[in-house]
Each structure stands twice: as structure tokens, then as C-alpha cells.
Amino acid sequence: MIELDDAWAQLSAELWRPQDAESVPLDAALGRVLSAPPKAPHAVPPFPAAAMDGYACAASDLPQLLTTGLPVIGTAFAGTPWQGDLPPRTCLRIFTGAAVPPPCNTVLPQEEVQREGDRIRASARLEGHRYVRPAGGDFPAETPIGQANQRLTARHLGLFAAAGLSAVACWRRPRVALLSTGDELAAPGAPLAWGQIHDASRFLLPGALEALPVELLGTWHCGDSMESLEHTLATMLEAEPDVLISTGGVSVGDADYLRPWLAARGTLRFHRLALKPGRPFTFGLLNERLAFFGLPGNPVSSYVTFLLLVAPALRQLAGECATPPLRLRGRLAEPLKKAPGRRDFQRAYFTTTENGFLVSSFPEQDSHLLSVLAEANCLLDLPLACGDLPAGTEVTFLPLS
Ligand code: AMP
Ligand code: MG
């Protein structure tokens, strides 16, 4: 049995990184991985802009406010700039976001001046060079914006849109094919014969894949025979996936053909983890390039190993720079049970208190319990050697969202 960190080290060393980039329209770029930072076509802001509602003038005209005042000769709105000239010792009514025309370099907030007819005055000296957002103050034209190998969020899309871009260069998404194995599995919604169960992975894993920069080619199902497995995998390979993910059939039962198939057709890298849940996790390569992840059949085990190993692997394949998952520290609200010997990721629930996070492990930890997985909001990361723990122990956990 190999440990989780060693499994990840092996796995990440085996996986290729993407070579081919493509231009992706902004409205399809959310969650994609940037291959190269685009250059801003123009400065942002593109012109000096008012940061307050008030009056725009030249700083050198401010002393006038204490004597004759400044005549207001026009108005500038956001999107409707003042088109005329601005003679010396005059000012403009201006609103937030409007272009500040030269020679103005100051916006006086309306609260700081008194309006008398078509003039403004002030009763105290006011400072100039204020409340103007300079052109290029966010970034100048031609600046590379964003970072290569970064997964794009709404915040990045806002940045690119502001810069005037309509498409950006992203890495091609790895193509993923999913396989559920098992004679007992019925499609979700289909009537169940005695001894059958509904296939949970067929929704669990596509749902988890949604959060990743990958393309799901489809979900397949095969029965527990070498013929069924071979036939289905051949069909799946026709879809030209970069990654195959299967569930079930990787234990050492009589109906488990996946590992022998992978060992014969490709290379089996490892297949037993010192992990709970998820001991029979299998990883190998087909044709030296296609990554094959054989996840355990129990849905909780497949989901946990997916999160711990497959998701980071897919992110690496998608070109994303590696960032370790968020880990938080908290205290156990109740005692918990654990046998030493495997690293355990227990389904748990954390709450935020005045004294930090409190974490409760669910008393039922069996790896077929989807109700517990659905209720959990974190996984408690319990080291291999650790045994039962009393309430109050400081623990590490991984939030699930
Ligand atoms: P296996 O690894 O194929 O021996 O499966 C282990 C356990 O997980 C068995 O009880 C299976 O019935 C169950 N199982 C396998 N695949 C699924 C699935 N897709 N959805 C729900 N349970 C499953
Ligand atoms: Mg099975």
C-alpha cells in the first residue's frame, strides 16, 4: 500500500501538460485555464474619469472660489462628455464616471462647495488634484493582464472585458470519459430488479467534473465480464479521451476485471492506497499517454479519491498551476473513532464559532453512505498513525465547497 502523498508525487510526475492552446470567447471562458496573458488593447480607465459627483476645474483656479467663484459653463455625464472648450477660471458640473476634460485635474465633491445660480463658491481653501481617476490608473495599454496557467474566474472575465478583449487564449481542455462498472447497476430512474441498485457515480462524478476545466465526453456502463469491459472500453477509446475514469471493479473479487485488463493493455502504476476510504484506487497509463483512474465502486470512496487525486491530476492536465487544496484547522466538538494504519478522510461538519472552527465527525463512516456524504461540508484529514481522539483535539479539515 502506498501513501497518499507518494501516490500524488508519482501521479503528477507521469502526467503531461497541455501543448495546444485555442482562442476562447469571453462568454465561454469562465473556468478555463489561460495559456498566455493577453495584452490590454487599451488603457483602463481609457480617459481621466470623475470619482465623485461635483464640479471639475483646474487646481490653479481654486483660489478663485474664495473670491468671485467659478462659473459653471456646462455638464459632463458618464457616457455624455462635455464637448466644448473650457476657458480659464470656469468649471463644469460633473458626475461620477464622466470624462474630466483638460485642463481640469480636480473634482470638487458637491458637498464642499456652495452653488449660487450658475456659480460655485467655497468658504475655505480646497485642495486640488483630487477625485480624478487617471487614464491607465488600473493598467496602461499593452500591459499583459492575468497570469498564464491561471483558472479564469468571474473576476478575470471582468478584467478582460474592461480591457476591451472579446476572446483569450486558453489551453485545450482534457477530454474525459467516465465508466461505471457492475452488473448490479441500473440507470438512475430505471425500475430496480431484486439485487440491483441505482448508479450513483453517473451523477456524482459528472457533477464533480463540472467544477474542473475538462470536457466530459460521456458516461458509459459495462457489466462484470471481461467481454463487456473490453467492448465498452473500445467504444470509449473511439471518442479519443485523454483521461479514462472508471468506478468499481478494482477490488480483488471474482468480478473485478479492470486491473488485469489495464495490466495487459497498458501499464499499471499503483493500485493500493493506505487510505480510508479508497484503498483500491488504481492508476495506470494506456499508450504511455492516456491516464486511467480506476476508482473504487462505493460512491463515497470514489468521490473522496476523486477529490484527493483525480481532481488535482485533471487540473495539472488542464495546464493549471498547482495549488494545494485549502486546509483549515479546528477543534473536535466530540470524540471520534479511528483505527491506526491508514490515513482517514472522515466525513464531517464544521461550524464557525467565536473561538475558531468546531468540527464534528459523523458517527457513521461507512463508504456506501451517500446521505452522510451529502450532509458533510468537510473532510477531516486524520493521519495514518492516529487512533481515537478526544473532544477538543486540534484537527485539519478540507472544506468541501
Ligand atoms: P466494486 O468495487 O465494484 O466491488 O463495488 C463496491 C461496492 O460499491 C459494491 O457494493 C457496489 O455495488 C457499489 N457500487 C459500485 N459502483 C457503484 C455505483 N456506480 N453507484 C453506486 N454504488 C456502486
Ligand atoms: Mg463491481
XYZ file of C-alpha atoms and ligand atoms in Angstrom:
425
model
C 0.000 0.000 0.000
C 1.354 3.402 -0.852
C 0.616 6.611 0.990
C -1.421 9.435 -0.451
C 1.462 11.901 -0.785
C 3.638 9.311 -2.569
C 0.728 8.441 -4.852
C 0.342 12.093 -5.793
C 4.095 12.526 -6.345
C 4.095 9.555 -8.769
C 0.950 10.596 -10.463
C 1.890 14.206 -11.039
C 5.279 13.165 -12.428
C 3.580 10.905 -15.013
C 1.063 13.377 -16.353
C 1.737 15.504 -19.405
C 0.909 19.152 -19.544
C -1.091 20.566 -22.433
C 0.633 21.758 -25.597
C -2.191 23.191 -27.631
C -3.984 26.438 -26.923
C -7.124 27.825 -28.524
C -8.872 31.167 -28.646
C -11.934 31.127 -26.366
C -14.682 33.785 -26.472
C -15.096 35.531 -23.116
C -18.607 34.181 -22.670
C -17.218 30.637 -22.735
C -14.009 31.326 -20.796
C -15.281 31.012 -17.208
C -13.330 28.198 -15.533
C -10.925 27.768 -18.455
C -7.140 27.922 -17.977
C -5.316 30.858 -19.518
C -2.348 29.754 -21.668
C -0.821 33.213 -22.038
C -1.798 36.556 -20.552
C -3.419 38.772 -23.203
C -2.208 42.339 -23.764
C -4.689 45.042 -22.900
C -5.826 46.675 -26.169
C -6.377 49.962 -24.357
C -5.734 51.650 -21.020
C -8.238 51.320 -18.168
C -9.685 53.751 -17.426
C -9.337 54.922 -21.064
C -9.638 58.604 -20.043
C -9.299 60.580 -16.787
C -12.627 60.000 -15.043
C -14.510 61.721 -12.221
C -14.566 59.702 -8.986
C -17.294 61.851 -7.368
C -20.374 63.856 -8.237
C -19.394 67.527 -8.088
C -17.541 70.125 -10.152
C -14.466 69.729 -12.360
C -11.913 72.523 -12.573
C -8.181 73.241 -12.823
C -6.344 73.196 -9.477
C -4.786 76.541 -10.370
C -8.284 78.135 -10.387
C -9.130 77.075 -6.826
C -8.210 80.413 -5.151
C -10.984 81.964 -7.272
C -13.559 80.011 -5.259
C -12.932 82.221 -2.223
C -13.421 85.479 -4.186
C -15.557 85.723 -7.342
C -16.354 81.989 -7.512
C -16.199 79.892 -10.693
C -18.957 79.995 -13.339
C -20.443 76.583 -14.212
C -20.484 76.519 -18.025
C -21.757 73.009 -18.739
C -22.317 69.451 -17.567
C -20.438 66.193 -18.115
C -22.288 62.906 -17.520
C -20.910 59.363 -17.606
C -21.116 58.496 -21.302
C -22.012 62.071 -22.334
C -18.813 64.072 -22.079
C -18.572 67.870 -22.255
C -17.758 68.602 -25.903
C -16.896 72.306 -25.741
C -13.800 74.187 -24.610
C -13.246 75.100 -21.014
C -11.978 78.700 -20.780
C -9.689 79.606 -17.818
C -11.452 80.224 -14.485
C -14.574 78.252 -15.365
C -15.796 74.858 -14.200
C -18.122 72.009 -15.179
C -20.878 70.201 -13.324
C -19.664 66.592 -13.419
C -20.922 63.155 -12.371
C -19.051 60.005 -11.348
C -17.611 58.189 -14.348
C -17.695 61.215 -16.692
C -14.563 62.150 -18.644
C -12.659 65.002 -16.982
C -11.622 67.278 -19.884
C -8.315 69.167 -19.896
C -7.273 71.444 -18.349
C -9.341 70.109 -15.435
C -7.403 67.976 -12.947
C -9.659 68.265 -9.912
C -13.174 67.217 -8.998
C -14.671 69.106 -6.057
C -17.291 66.992 -4.255
C -20.624 68.805 -4.382
C -20.791 68.819 -0.554
C -17.670 71.015 -0.366
C -18.943 73.960 -2.420
C -21.946 76.270 -2.424
C -23.916 76.626 -5.617
C -25.219 80.152 -6.221
C -27.108 80.330 -9.529
C -24.606 79.416 -12.236
C -21.562 79.797 -9.969
C -19.898 77.829 -7.229
C -18.036 79.247 -4.236
C -16.255 77.844 -1.209
C -15.877 79.258 2.273
C -12.497 77.606 2.951
C -9.395 76.764 0.878
C -9.918 73.497 -1.017
C -7.217 71.110 -2.208
C -6.704 70.372 -5.883
C -5.710 67.227 -7.785
C -8.409 65.141 -6.164
C -11.123 62.686 -7.234
C -9.838 62.137 -10.750
C -9.096 58.527 -11.713
C -6.130 58.901 -14.065
C -6.186 57.297 -17.533
C -4.384 53.955 -17.254
C -4.601 54.074 -13.443
C -5.799 50.451 -13.336
C -3.434 49.364 -16.134
C -1.944 51.034 -19.222
C -2.475 49.852 -22.823
C -0.331 46.906 -23.963
C 0.093 45.575 -20.398
C -0.188 41.772 -20.093
C -3.174 41.142 -17.812
C -3.893 37.940 -15.879
C -1.359 35.146 -15.453
C -0.558 32.125 -17.567
C -1.878 28.811 -16.208
C -4.474 30.515 -14.073
C -8.053 29.234 -13.985
C -10.335 32.078 -15.014
C -12.893 33.364 -12.544
C -15.628 35.963 -12.949
C -13.060 38.472 -11.681
C -10.709 37.739 -14.577
C -13.550 37.953 -17.098
C -14.420 41.387 -15.695
C -10.792 42.433 -16.096
C -10.610 41.236 -19.715
C -13.958 42.752 -20.629
C -12.868 46.127 -19.190
C -9.700 45.966 -21.280
C -11.772 45.513 -24.443
C -10.999 41.859 -25.133
C -13.619 39.553 -26.590
C -11.567 36.329 -26.538
C -8.495 34.965 -24.722
C -6.023 32.132 -25.324
C -6.711 29.056 -23.182
C -5.302 25.553 -23.015
C -7.405 22.886 -24.673
C -9.458 21.054 -22.055
C -8.532 17.425 -21.371
C -11.224 15.081 -22.682
C -12.633 12.782 -20.021
C -14.659 9.583 -20.418
C -16.460 8.027 -17.432
C -17.240 4.348 -16.950
C -19.415 2.732 -14.272
C -18.818 -0.974 -13.903
C -21.108 -3.508 -12.274
C -23.881 -5.970 -13.203
C -25.913 -4.592 -10.303
C -26.162 -1.053 -11.646
C -29.361 0.343 -13.117
C -29.558 3.748 -14.791
C -30.887 6.469 -12.484
C -34.681 6.438 -12.698
C -34.969 2.931 -14.197
C -37.006 0.342 -12.241
C -34.902 -1.882 -9.984
C -34.901 -5.662 -10.144
C -34.096 -7.570 -6.939
C -30.377 -7.169 -6.263
C -29.956 -4.072 -8.374
C -29.000 -0.578 -7.199
C -29.077 2.732 -8.994
C -25.814 4.007 -10.419
C -24.856 6.952 -8.194
C -21.485 7.666 -9.848
C -23.178 8.610 -13.077
C -24.326 11.831 -11.442
C -21.793 12.181 -8.633
C -18.701 12.317 -10.847
C -20.049 14.419 -13.733
C -21.182 16.878 -11.064
C -17.688 16.980 -9.583
C -16.185 17.354 -13.077
C -18.296 20.463 -13.698
C -16.006 22.402 -11.372
C -12.922 21.498 -13.417
C -11.529 22.722 -16.735
C -12.237 19.454 -18.552
C -14.566 18.287 -21.312
C -16.800 15.345 -20.373
C -17.192 13.156 -23.457
C -19.846 10.951 -21.928
C -20.667 8.288 -19.367
C -20.615 4.582 -20.167
C -21.610 1.455 -18.269
C -20.343 -2.095 -18.518
C -21.187 -5.352 -16.791
C -18.905 -7.634 -14.809
C -17.310 -9.667 -17.583
C -14.076 -9.266 -19.474
C -16.038 -9.162 -22.772
C -18.344 -6.386 -21.596
C -15.405 -4.391 -20.214
C -13.312 -4.785 -23.385
C -16.196 -3.963 -25.673
C -17.170 -0.828 -23.694
C -13.610 0.425 -23.332
C -13.074 0.007 -27.085
C -16.143 2.195 -27.720
C -14.910 4.745 -25.190
C -11.479 4.925 -26.814
C -13.134 5.774 -30.140
C -14.205 9.063 -28.529
C -10.455 9.851 -28.144
C -10.312 10.697 -24.460
C -7.179 11.958 -22.696
C -8.401 10.506 -19.408
C -10.485 7.464 -18.509
C -12.152 7.306 -15.119
C -13.886 4.133 -14.033
C -15.710 3.202 -10.853
C -15.912 -0.249 -9.325
C -14.341 -3.495 -10.372
C -10.956 -2.712 -8.835
C -11.190 -4.817 -5.704
C -9.883 -8.350 -5.762
C -13.280 -10.012 -6.126
C -14.066 -12.570 -8.816
C -15.946 -9.912 -10.803
C -13.073 -7.434 -10.873
C -11.525 -7.419 -14.346
C -10.325 -3.875 -14.602
C -6.891 -4.254 -13.113
C -5.962 -7.320 -15.198
C -7.213 -5.512 -18.307
C -5.101 -2.425 -17.564
C -2.035 -4.509 -16.717
C -2.369 -6.367 -20.042
C -3.231 -3.406 -22.275
C -1.204 -0.608 -20.656
C 0.882 -0.017 -17.567
C -0.416 -0.369 -14.052
C 1.376 2.167 -11.829
C -0.186 1.593 -8.426
C -3.347 0.064 -7.079
C -3.474 0.084 -3.313
C -3.501 3.196 -1.185
C -3.042 3.449 2.568
C -6.214 5.499 2.536
C -9.701 5.266 4.007
C -11.956 5.441 2.142
C -10.347 4.498 -1.162
C -7.893 1.671 -0.635
C -8.360 0.005 -4.078
C -7.646 3.203 -6.077
C -5.854 2.261 -9.290
C -3.730 4.402 -11.591
C -2.153 3.459 -14.896
C -1.383 4.637 -18.402
C -2.603 3.449 -21.777
C -0.362 4.019 -24.787
C 2.016 5.905 -22.470
C -0.245 8.936 -22.621
C -3.831 8.268 -21.698
C -4.308 8.450 -17.918
C -6.508 5.731 -16.429
C -8.007 6.232 -12.975
C -9.780 3.197 -11.564
C -11.811 4.475 -8.621
C -13.397 2.214 -6.008
C -17.065 1.324 -6.535
C -18.526 2.682 -3.330
C -19.638 6.222 -4.140
C -18.114 7.826 -1.048
C -14.758 6.194 -1.823
C -14.906 7.206 -5.455
C -15.807 10.785 -4.563
C -13.120 11.176 -1.898
C -10.367 9.714 -4.082
C -11.622 11.821 -6.962
C -11.203 14.959 -4.844
C -7.834 13.967 -3.403
C -6.099 12.610 -6.514
C -8.120 12.822 -9.719
C -9.207 16.457 -9.446
C -5.629 17.766 -8.890
C -4.411 15.478 -11.704
C -7.050 16.834 -14.076
C -6.101 20.378 -13.134
C -2.491 19.618 -13.945
C -3.529 18.059 -17.273
C -5.595 21.155 -17.940
C -2.482 23.302 -17.553
C -3.438 24.898 -14.277
C -0.598 25.814 -11.924
C -0.781 23.529 -8.917
C -2.268 24.964 -5.757
C -2.752 22.692 -2.765
C -6.358 22.321 -1.575
C -7.488 24.666 1.175
C -6.830 23.104 4.587
C -8.169 24.616 7.777
C -7.525 23.925 11.442
C -10.264 23.472 14.011
C -11.136 21.590 17.198
C -13.159 18.409 17.552
C -16.597 19.070 19.021
C -16.939 15.411 20.049
C -14.583 12.450 20.446
C -14.039 10.362 17.312
C -13.140 6.776 16.471
C -10.276 5.849 14.163
C -8.073 2.779 13.743
C -4.376 3.467 13.124
C -2.856 2.190 9.850
C -4.445 4.270 7.095
C -4.897 7.970 6.543
C -8.598 8.572 7.011
C -10.706 11.311 5.442
C -13.810 11.233 7.618
C -16.997 12.936 6.540
C -17.565 15.800 8.957
C -19.357 19.072 9.558
C -17.664 22.282 10.627
C -19.153 25.411 12.109
C -17.585 28.788 12.760
C -17.569 29.936 16.387
C -16.039 32.910 18.199
C -13.132 30.630 19.112
C -12.480 29.324 15.614
C -13.811 26.272 13.789
C -15.547 23.383 15.570
C -15.592 20.080 13.673
C -17.897 17.093 14.244
C -17.192 13.800 12.546
C -20.310 11.847 11.559
C -20.609 8.711 13.721
C -21.433 6.592 10.628
C -18.483 6.488 8.247
C -19.277 3.522 6.002
C -18.282 4.260 2.410
C -21.675 3.439 0.896
C -23.445 6.159 2.932
C -24.283 8.817 0.361
C -26.616 10.586 2.811
C -23.672 11.282 5.121
C -21.531 12.479 2.226
C -24.284 14.812 1.067
C -24.715 16.266 4.562
C -20.986 16.721 5.215
C -19.362 20.066 4.486
C -15.762 18.973 5.048
C -13.396 16.002 5.189
C -11.409 15.530 8.370
C -7.831 14.616 7.475
C -6.654 12.124 10.109
C -3.024 10.958 9.867
C -2.173 7.311 9.302
C -0.827 6.670 12.804
C -3.616 8.466 14.623
C -6.142 6.482 16.684
C -9.272 7.541 18.609
C -9.266 11.235 19.518
C -10.886 13.065 22.442
C -13.117 16.133 22.032
C -11.107 19.337 21.819
C -8.230 17.844 19.778
C -6.895 20.210 17.126
C -7.528 18.721 13.681
C -7.059 19.566 10.000
C -10.009 19.549 7.610
C -10.697 20.213 3.940
C -13.861 22.209 3.232
C -15.973 20.579 0.515
C -17.044 23.821 -1.098
P -16.870 -2.856 -6.519
O -15.638 -2.043 -6.301
O -17.259 -2.957 -7.934
O -16.760 -4.190 -5.848
O -18.046 -2.073 -5.784
C -18.037 -1.865 -4.379
C -19.416 -1.514 -3.891
O -19.824 -0.290 -4.498
C -20.495 -2.502 -4.242
O -21.401 -2.574 -3.159
C -21.153 -1.912 -5.452
O -22.495 -2.334 -5.612
C -21.073 -0.440 -5.147
N -21.046 0.365 -6.378
C -20.229 0.175 -7.418
N -20.451 1.081 -8.376
C -21.456 1.865 -7.924
C -22.155 2.978 -8.465
N -21.843 3.461 -9.665
N -23.147 3.541 -7.724
C -23.445 3.052 -6.502
N -22.810 2.023 -5.930
C -21.843 1.408 -6.627
Mg -18.428 -4.148 -9.022
